[in-house]
Short mmCIF file of C-alpha atoms and ligand atoms in Angstrom, two decimals:
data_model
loop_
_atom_site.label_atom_id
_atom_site.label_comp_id
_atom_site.label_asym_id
_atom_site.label_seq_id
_atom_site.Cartn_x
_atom_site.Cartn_y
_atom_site.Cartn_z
CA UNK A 1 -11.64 -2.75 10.42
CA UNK A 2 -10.51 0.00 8.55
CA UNK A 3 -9.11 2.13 11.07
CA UNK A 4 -7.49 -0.05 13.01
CA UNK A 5 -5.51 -0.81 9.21
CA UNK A 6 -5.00 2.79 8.93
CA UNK A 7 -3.20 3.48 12.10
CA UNK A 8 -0.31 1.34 11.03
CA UNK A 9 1.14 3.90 9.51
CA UNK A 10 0.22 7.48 10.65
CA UNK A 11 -0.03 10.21 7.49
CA UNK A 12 2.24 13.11 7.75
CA UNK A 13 0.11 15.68 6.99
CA UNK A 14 -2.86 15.31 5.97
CA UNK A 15 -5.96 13.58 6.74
CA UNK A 16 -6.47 10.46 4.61
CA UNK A 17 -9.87 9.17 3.39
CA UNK A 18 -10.14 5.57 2.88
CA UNK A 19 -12.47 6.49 -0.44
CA UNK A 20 -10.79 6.09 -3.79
CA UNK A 21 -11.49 8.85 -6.08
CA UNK A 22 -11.74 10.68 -3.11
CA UNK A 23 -10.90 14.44 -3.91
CA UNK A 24 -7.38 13.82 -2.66
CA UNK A 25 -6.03 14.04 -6.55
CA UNK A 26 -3.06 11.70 -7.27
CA UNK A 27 -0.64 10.83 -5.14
CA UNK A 28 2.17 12.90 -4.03
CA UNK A 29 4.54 12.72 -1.38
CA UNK A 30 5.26 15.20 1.68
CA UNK A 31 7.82 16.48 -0.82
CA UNK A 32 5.47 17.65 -3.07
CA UNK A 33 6.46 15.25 -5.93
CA UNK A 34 3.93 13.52 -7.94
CA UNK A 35 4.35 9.91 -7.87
CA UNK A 36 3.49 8.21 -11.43
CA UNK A 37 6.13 5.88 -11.23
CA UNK A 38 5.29 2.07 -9.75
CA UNK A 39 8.40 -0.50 -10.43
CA UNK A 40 7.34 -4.01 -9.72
CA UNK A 41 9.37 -6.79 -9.22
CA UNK A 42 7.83 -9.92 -9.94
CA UNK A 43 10.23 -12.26 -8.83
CA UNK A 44 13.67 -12.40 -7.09
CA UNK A 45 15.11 -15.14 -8.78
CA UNK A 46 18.07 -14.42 -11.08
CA UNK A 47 19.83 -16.37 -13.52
CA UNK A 48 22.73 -13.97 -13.66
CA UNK A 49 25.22 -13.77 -10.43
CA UNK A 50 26.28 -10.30 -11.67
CA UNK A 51 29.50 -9.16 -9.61
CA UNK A 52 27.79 -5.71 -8.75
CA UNK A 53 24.94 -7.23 -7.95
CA UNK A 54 24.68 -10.94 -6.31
CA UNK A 55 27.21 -12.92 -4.83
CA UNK A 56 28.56 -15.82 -6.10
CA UNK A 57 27.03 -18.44 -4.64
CA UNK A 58 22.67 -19.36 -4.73
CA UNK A 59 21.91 -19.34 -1.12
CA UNK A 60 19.28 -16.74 -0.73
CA UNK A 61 15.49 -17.33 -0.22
CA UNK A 62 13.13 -16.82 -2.87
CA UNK A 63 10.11 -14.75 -2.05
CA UNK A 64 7.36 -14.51 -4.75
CA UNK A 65 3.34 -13.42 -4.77
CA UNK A 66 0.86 -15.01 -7.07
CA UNK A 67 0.82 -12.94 -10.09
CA UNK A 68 -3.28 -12.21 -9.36
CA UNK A 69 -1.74 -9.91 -6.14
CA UNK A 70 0.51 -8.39 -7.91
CA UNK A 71 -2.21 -7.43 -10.55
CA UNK A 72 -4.65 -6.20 -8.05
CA UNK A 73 -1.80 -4.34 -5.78
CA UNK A 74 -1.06 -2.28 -10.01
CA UNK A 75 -4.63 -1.98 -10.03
CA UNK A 76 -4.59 -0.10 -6.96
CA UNK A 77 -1.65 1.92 -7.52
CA UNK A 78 -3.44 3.11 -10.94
CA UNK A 79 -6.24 4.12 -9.31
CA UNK A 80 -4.17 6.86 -7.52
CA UNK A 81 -2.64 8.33 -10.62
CA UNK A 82 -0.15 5.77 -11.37
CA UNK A 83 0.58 5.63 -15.11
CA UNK A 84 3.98 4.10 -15.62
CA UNK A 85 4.59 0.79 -14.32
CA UNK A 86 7.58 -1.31 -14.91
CA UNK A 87 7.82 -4.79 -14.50
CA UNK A 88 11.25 -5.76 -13.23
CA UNK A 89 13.28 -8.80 -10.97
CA UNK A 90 15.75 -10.07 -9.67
CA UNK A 91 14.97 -11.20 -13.32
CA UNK A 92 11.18 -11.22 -14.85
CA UNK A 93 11.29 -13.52 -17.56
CA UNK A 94 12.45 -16.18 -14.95
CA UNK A 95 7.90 -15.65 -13.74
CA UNK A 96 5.21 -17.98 -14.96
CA UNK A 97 2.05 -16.27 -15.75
CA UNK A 98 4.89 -12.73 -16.85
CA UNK A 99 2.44 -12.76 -20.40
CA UNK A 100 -0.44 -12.52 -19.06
CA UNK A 101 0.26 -9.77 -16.42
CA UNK A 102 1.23 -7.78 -19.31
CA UNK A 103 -1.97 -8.14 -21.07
CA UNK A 104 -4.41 -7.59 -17.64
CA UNK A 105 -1.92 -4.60 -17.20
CA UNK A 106 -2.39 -3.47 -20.33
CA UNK A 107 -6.19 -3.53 -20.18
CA UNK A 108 -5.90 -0.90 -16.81
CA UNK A 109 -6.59 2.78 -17.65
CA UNK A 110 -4.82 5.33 -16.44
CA UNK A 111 -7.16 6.76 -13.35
CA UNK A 112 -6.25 11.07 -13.78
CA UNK A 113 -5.97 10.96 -17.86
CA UNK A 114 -8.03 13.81 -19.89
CA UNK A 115 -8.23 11.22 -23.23
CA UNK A 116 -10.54 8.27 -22.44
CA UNK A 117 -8.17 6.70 -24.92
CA UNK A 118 -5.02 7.20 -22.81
CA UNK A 119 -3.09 4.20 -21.63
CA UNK A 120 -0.43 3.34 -19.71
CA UNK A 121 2.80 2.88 -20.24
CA UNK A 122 3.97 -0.26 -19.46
CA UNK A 123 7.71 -1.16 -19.51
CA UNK A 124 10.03 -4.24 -18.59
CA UNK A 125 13.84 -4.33 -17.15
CA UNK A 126 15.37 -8.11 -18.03
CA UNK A 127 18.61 -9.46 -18.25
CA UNK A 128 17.89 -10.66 -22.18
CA UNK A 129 19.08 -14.32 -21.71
CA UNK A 130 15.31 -15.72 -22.55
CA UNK A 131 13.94 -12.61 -24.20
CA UNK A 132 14.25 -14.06 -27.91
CA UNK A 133 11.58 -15.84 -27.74
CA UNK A 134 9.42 -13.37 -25.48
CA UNK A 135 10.10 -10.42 -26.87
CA UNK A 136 7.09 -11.10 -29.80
CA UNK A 137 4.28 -12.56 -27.29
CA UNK A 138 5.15 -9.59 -24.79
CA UNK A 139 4.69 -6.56 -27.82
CA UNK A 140 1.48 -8.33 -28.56
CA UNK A 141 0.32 -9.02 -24.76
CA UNK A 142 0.65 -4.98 -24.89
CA UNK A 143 4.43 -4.43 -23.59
CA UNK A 144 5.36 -0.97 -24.48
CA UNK A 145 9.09 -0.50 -24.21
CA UNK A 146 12.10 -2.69 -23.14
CA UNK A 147 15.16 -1.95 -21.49
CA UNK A 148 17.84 -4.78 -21.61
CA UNK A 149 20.69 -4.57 -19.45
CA UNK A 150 24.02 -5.76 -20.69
CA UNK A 151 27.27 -4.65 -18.73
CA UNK A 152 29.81 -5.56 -22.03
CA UNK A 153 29.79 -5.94 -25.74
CA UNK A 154 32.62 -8.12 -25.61
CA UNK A 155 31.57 -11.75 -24.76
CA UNK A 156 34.56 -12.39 -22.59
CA UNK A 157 33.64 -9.33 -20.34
CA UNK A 158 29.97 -9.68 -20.51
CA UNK A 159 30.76 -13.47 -19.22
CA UNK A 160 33.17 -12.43 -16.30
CA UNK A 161 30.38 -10.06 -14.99
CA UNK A 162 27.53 -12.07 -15.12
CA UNK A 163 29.24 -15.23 -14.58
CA UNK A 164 27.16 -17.57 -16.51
CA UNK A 165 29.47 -18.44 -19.69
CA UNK A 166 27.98 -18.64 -23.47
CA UNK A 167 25.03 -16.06 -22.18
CA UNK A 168 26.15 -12.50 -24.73
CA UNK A 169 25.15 -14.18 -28.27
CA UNK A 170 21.60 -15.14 -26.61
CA UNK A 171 21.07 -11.24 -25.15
CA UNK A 172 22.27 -10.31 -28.37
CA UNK A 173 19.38 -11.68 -30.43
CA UNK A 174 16.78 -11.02 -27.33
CA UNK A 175 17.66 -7.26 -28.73
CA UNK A 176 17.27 -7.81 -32.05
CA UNK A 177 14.24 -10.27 -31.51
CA UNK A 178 12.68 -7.23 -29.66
CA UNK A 179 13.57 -4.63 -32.41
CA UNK A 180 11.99 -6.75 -34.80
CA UNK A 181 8.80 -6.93 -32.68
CA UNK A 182 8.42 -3.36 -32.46
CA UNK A 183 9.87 -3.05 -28.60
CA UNK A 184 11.96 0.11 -29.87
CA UNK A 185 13.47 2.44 -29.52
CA UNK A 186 15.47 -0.33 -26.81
CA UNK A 187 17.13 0.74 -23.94
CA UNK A 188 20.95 -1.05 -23.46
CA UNK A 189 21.61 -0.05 -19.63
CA UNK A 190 25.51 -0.81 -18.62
CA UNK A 191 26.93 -0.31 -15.02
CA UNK A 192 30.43 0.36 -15.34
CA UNK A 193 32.12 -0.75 -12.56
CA UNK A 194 36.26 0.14 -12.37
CA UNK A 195 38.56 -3.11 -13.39
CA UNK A 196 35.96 -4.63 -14.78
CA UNK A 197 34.15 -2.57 -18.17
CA UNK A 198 35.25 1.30 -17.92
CA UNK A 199 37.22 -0.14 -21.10
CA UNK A 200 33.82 -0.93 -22.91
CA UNK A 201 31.96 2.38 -23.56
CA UNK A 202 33.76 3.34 -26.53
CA UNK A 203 32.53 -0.08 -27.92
CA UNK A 204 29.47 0.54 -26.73
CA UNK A 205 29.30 3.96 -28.47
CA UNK A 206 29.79 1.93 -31.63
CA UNK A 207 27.15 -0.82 -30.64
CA UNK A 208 24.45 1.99 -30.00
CA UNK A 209 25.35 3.78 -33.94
CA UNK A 210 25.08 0.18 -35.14
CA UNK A 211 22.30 -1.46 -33.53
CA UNK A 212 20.21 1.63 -33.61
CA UNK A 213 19.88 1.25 -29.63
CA UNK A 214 19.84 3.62 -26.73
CA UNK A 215 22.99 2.67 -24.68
CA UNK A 216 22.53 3.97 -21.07
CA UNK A 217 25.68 4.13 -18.51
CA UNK A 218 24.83 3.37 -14.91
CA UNK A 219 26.94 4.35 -12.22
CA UNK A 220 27.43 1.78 -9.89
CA UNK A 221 25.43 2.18 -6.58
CA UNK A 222 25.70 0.85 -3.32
CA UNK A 223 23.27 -2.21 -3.09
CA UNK A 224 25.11 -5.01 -4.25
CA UNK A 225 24.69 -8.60 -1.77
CA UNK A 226 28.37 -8.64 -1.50
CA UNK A 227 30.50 -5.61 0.26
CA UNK A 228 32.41 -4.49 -2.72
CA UNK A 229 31.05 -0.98 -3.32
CA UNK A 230 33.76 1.85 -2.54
CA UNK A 231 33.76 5.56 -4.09
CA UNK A 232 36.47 4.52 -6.29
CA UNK A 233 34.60 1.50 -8.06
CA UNK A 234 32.20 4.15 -9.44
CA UNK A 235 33.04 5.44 -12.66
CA UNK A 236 31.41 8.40 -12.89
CA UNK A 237 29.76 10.94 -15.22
CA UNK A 238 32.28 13.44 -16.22
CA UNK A 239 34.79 10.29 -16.52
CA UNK A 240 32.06 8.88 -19.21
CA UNK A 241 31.56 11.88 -21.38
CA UNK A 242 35.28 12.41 -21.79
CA UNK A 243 35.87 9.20 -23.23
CA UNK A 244 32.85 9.34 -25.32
CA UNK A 245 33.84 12.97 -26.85
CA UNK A 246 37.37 11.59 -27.29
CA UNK A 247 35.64 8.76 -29.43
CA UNK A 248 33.45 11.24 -31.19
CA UNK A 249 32.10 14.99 -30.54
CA UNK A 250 28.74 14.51 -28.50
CA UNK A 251 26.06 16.88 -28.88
CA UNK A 252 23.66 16.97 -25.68
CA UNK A 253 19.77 15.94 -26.32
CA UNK A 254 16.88 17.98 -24.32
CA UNK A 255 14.88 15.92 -21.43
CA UNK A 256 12.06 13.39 -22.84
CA UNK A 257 10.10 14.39 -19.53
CA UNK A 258 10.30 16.11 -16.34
CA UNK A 259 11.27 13.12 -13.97
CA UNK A 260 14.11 12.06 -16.72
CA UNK A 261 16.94 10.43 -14.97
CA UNK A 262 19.31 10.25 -17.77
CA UNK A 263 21.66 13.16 -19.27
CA UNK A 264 20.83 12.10 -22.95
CA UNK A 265 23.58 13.04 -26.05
CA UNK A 266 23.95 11.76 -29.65
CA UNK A 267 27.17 12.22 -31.59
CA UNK A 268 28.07 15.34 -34.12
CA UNK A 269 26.61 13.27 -36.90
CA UNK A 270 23.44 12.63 -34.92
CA UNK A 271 23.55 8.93 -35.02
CA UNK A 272 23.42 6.83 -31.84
CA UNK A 273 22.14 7.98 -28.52
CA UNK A 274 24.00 7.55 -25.09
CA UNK A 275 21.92 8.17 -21.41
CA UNK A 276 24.34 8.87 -18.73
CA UNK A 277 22.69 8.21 -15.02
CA UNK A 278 24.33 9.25 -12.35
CA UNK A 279 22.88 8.74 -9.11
CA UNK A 280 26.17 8.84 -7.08
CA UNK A 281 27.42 11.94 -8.86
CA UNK A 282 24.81 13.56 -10.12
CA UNK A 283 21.73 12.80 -7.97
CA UNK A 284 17.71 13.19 -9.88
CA UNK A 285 16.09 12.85 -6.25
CA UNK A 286 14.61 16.09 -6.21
CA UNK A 287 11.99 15.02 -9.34
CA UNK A 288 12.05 11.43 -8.41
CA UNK A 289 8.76 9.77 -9.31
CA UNK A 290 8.83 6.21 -8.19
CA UNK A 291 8.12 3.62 -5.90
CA UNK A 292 8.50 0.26 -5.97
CA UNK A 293 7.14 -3.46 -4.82
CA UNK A 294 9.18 -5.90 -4.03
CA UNK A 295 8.30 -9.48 -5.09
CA UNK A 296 7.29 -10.02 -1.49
CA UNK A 297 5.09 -7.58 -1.44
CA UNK A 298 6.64 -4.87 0.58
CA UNK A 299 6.48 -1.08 -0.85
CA UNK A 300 10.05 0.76 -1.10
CA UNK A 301 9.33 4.53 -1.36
CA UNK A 302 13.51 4.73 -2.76
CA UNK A 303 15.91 2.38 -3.22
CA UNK A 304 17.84 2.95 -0.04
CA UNK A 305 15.14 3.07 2.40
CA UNK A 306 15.76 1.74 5.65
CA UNK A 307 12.59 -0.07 6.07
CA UNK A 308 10.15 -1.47 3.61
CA UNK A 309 6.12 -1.05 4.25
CA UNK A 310 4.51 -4.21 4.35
CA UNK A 311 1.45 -3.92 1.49
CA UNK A 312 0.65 -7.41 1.26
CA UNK A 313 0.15 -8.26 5.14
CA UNK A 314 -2.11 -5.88 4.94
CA UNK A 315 -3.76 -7.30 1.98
CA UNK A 316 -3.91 -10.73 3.89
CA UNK A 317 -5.62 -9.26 6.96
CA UNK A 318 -8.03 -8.49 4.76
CA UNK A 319 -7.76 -5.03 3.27
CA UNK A 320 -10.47 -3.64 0.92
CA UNK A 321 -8.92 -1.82 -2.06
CA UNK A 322 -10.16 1.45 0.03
CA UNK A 323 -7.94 0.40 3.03
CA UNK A 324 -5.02 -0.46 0.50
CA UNK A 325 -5.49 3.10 -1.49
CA UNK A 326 -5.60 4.97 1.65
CA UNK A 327 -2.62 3.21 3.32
CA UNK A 328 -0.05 3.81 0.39
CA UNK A 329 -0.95 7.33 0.32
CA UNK A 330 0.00 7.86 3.96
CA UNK A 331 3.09 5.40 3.32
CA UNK A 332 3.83 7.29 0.14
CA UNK A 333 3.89 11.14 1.95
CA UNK A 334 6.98 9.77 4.11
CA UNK A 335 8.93 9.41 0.94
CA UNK A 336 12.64 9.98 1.70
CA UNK A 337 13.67 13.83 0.37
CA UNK A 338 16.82 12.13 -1.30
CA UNK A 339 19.70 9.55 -0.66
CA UNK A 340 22.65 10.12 1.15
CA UNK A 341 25.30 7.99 -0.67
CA UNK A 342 28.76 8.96 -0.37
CA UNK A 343 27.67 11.11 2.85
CA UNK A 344 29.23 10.57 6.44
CA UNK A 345 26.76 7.75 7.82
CA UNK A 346 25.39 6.49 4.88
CA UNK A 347 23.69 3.07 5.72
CA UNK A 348 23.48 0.71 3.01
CA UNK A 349 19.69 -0.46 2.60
CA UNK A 350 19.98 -3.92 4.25
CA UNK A 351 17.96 -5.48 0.75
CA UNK A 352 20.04 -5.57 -2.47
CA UNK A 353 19.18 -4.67 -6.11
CA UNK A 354 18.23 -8.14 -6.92
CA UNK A 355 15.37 -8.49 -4.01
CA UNK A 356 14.29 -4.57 -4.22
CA UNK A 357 13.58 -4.96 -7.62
CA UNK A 358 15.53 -2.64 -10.09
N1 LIG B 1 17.30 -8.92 -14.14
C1 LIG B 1 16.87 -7.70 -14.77
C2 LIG B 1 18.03 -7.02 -15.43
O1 LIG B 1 19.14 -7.55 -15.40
O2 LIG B 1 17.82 -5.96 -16.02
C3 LIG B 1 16.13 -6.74 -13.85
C4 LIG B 1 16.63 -6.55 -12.47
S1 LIG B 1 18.21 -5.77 -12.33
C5 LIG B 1 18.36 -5.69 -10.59
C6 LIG B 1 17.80 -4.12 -12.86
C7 LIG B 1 18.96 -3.21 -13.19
O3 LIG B 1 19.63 -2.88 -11.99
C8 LIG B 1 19.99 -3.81 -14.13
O4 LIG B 1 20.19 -2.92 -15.21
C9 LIG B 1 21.22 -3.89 -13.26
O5 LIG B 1 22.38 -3.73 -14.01
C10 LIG B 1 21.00 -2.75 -12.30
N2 LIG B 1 21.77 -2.85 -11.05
C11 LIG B 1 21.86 -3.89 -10.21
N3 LIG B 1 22.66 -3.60 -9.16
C12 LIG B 1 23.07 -2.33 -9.34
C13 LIG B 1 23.92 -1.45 -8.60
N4 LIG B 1 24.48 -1.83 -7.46
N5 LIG B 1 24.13 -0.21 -9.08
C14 LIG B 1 23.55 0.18 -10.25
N6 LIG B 1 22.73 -0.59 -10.98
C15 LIG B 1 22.50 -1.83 -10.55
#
């Protein structure tokens, strides 16, 4: 049975064993990047209809696994040298059962570390609208760090983007709830989209001195549900760090890591921190380190693939873990090089943020 599984998809280069452990090292794509990265998106619900993101209306389909595949699909994916995994949505505090993953996740070693001790990390992307009372349960279930995403300090703004009124005071004491459970240092991540917050990043200069939280700026890519991306709705890096050093001198901060995907500054008097990522302007593809499940079960080897692999049919037909390690290496060598936004013939991925998983 396990060839036939293994001729689904054909490796690039290289002969692939179906034994785990089996000499091939971790994984790495035809590229030669290594892949340490797994994003996994445990459900596609949302209860945000961001503008950028979702249209305005709820008519999509909802596509979820049982949260014992998506632990044993991790499990997998750490036994090829995965060591990072970040649970993410549509949005993940919407999933039953989102505890308890952390804590089985947390109990996973890290397959290719020298300490026995080592862990991994394990990190979370959400919204913030139910995280006050989560935050707590999910430190203690063995959550690592948190990145909140909030697209305005101003409550007005922040409801005009999201569309769901009354929501900023709630995400506001999901970050403080999370500080206070020893989530930080907490990520703030803000797309700026043009007409709608460009006018918010000196406030949130302020909010990231006075919170004592890393504000990140996102430029805005194509993968929204709705057509509204165009070159000129992107606000982009050099745009950012002009305002910011008109607000207050910035000083740039080295890399955390190799496969860092934000340009990272604090101010002359060293308080705050700002991330700028800028995929559109500034592509990171060359040290990209991620992949990503969808909540269906599909791997995306970038985030505007064409095609998505499916992991869990193959699961379903029966797969041993073997099959399932030697698959995703063979599905992982095709990684894409880079994207191609802003290129003549750029496709948009036919999947949006909210069902890739972010
Ligand atoms: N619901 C969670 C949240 O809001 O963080 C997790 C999923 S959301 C899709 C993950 C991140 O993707 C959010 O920070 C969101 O702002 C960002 N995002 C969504 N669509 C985007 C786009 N078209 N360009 C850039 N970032 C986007």
């Amino acid at each position: 049975m396990a060839s036939s599984l293994l001729t689904i998809i054909e490796p690039v280069n290289k002969p692939v064993s179906a034994d785990p452990g089996d000499g091939l090292g971790r994984l790495r794509d035809n590229h030669g990047r290594v892949i340490s990265d797994l994003r996994v998106s445990v459900t596609d619900r949302c209860n945000y209809r961001c503008v950028y993101c979702r249209t305005g209306t709820d008519g999509a389909q909802y596509s979820e696994l049982p949260i014992d595949d998506y632990l044993r699909i991790i499990r997998v994916f750490v036994s090829l040298g995965i060591d990072k995994i970040r649970l993410t949505g549509g949005e993940p505090l919407l999933r039953k059962g989102l505890v308890d993953l952390v804590g089985e996740v947390a109990a996973l070693r890290p397959a290719f570390a020298d300490d026995p001790a080592a862990k991994l990390d394990i990190a979370l992307t959400t919204n913030g609208h139910l995280l006050e009372d989560l935050a707590a349960p999910l430190h203690d279930a063995g959550l690592n760090r948190i990145t909140i995403s909030m697209d305005a300090v101003d409550p007005d703004i922040f409801a005009r983007i999201t569309r769901v009124p009354g929501s900023y005071e709630r995400v506001l004491r999901g970050v403080r709830a999370s500080q206070a459970a020893g989530l930080g240092p907490i990520k703030i991540n803000a797309v700026l989209l043009r007409g709608f917050n460009e006018d918010q990043i000196e406030a949130f200069a302020k909010f990231s001195r006075e919170e004592n939280v890393i504000v990140r700026f996102i430029e805005f890519m194509p993968l929204e549900e709705d057509r509204t991306w165009t070159p000129e709705t992107v606000v982009p890096m050099d745009e950012i760090i002009g305002r910011l050093n008109a607000f207050r001198p910035l000083v740039a901060l080295p890399p955390n890591h190799a496969s860092e995907t934000a340009r990272r500054f604090t101010f002359d008097d060293g308080l705050g921190e700002i991330g700028i990522i800028a995929p559109v302007s500034n592509p990171f593809c060359g040290h990209c380190s991620r992949v990503r499940l969808t909540s269906d079960g599909k791997v995306r080897t970038c985030l505007f693939s064409q095609s998505d692999h499916d992991l869990v049919g193959l699961m379903r037909r029966g797969a041993t873990d073997e099959d399932m390690s030697a698959w995703i290496r063979a599905v992982v060598m095709r990684k894409e090089a880079r994207h191609h936004i802003g290129e003549p013939g750029f496709l948009k991925p036919s999947r949006s943020m909210v069902h890739i998983g972010g």
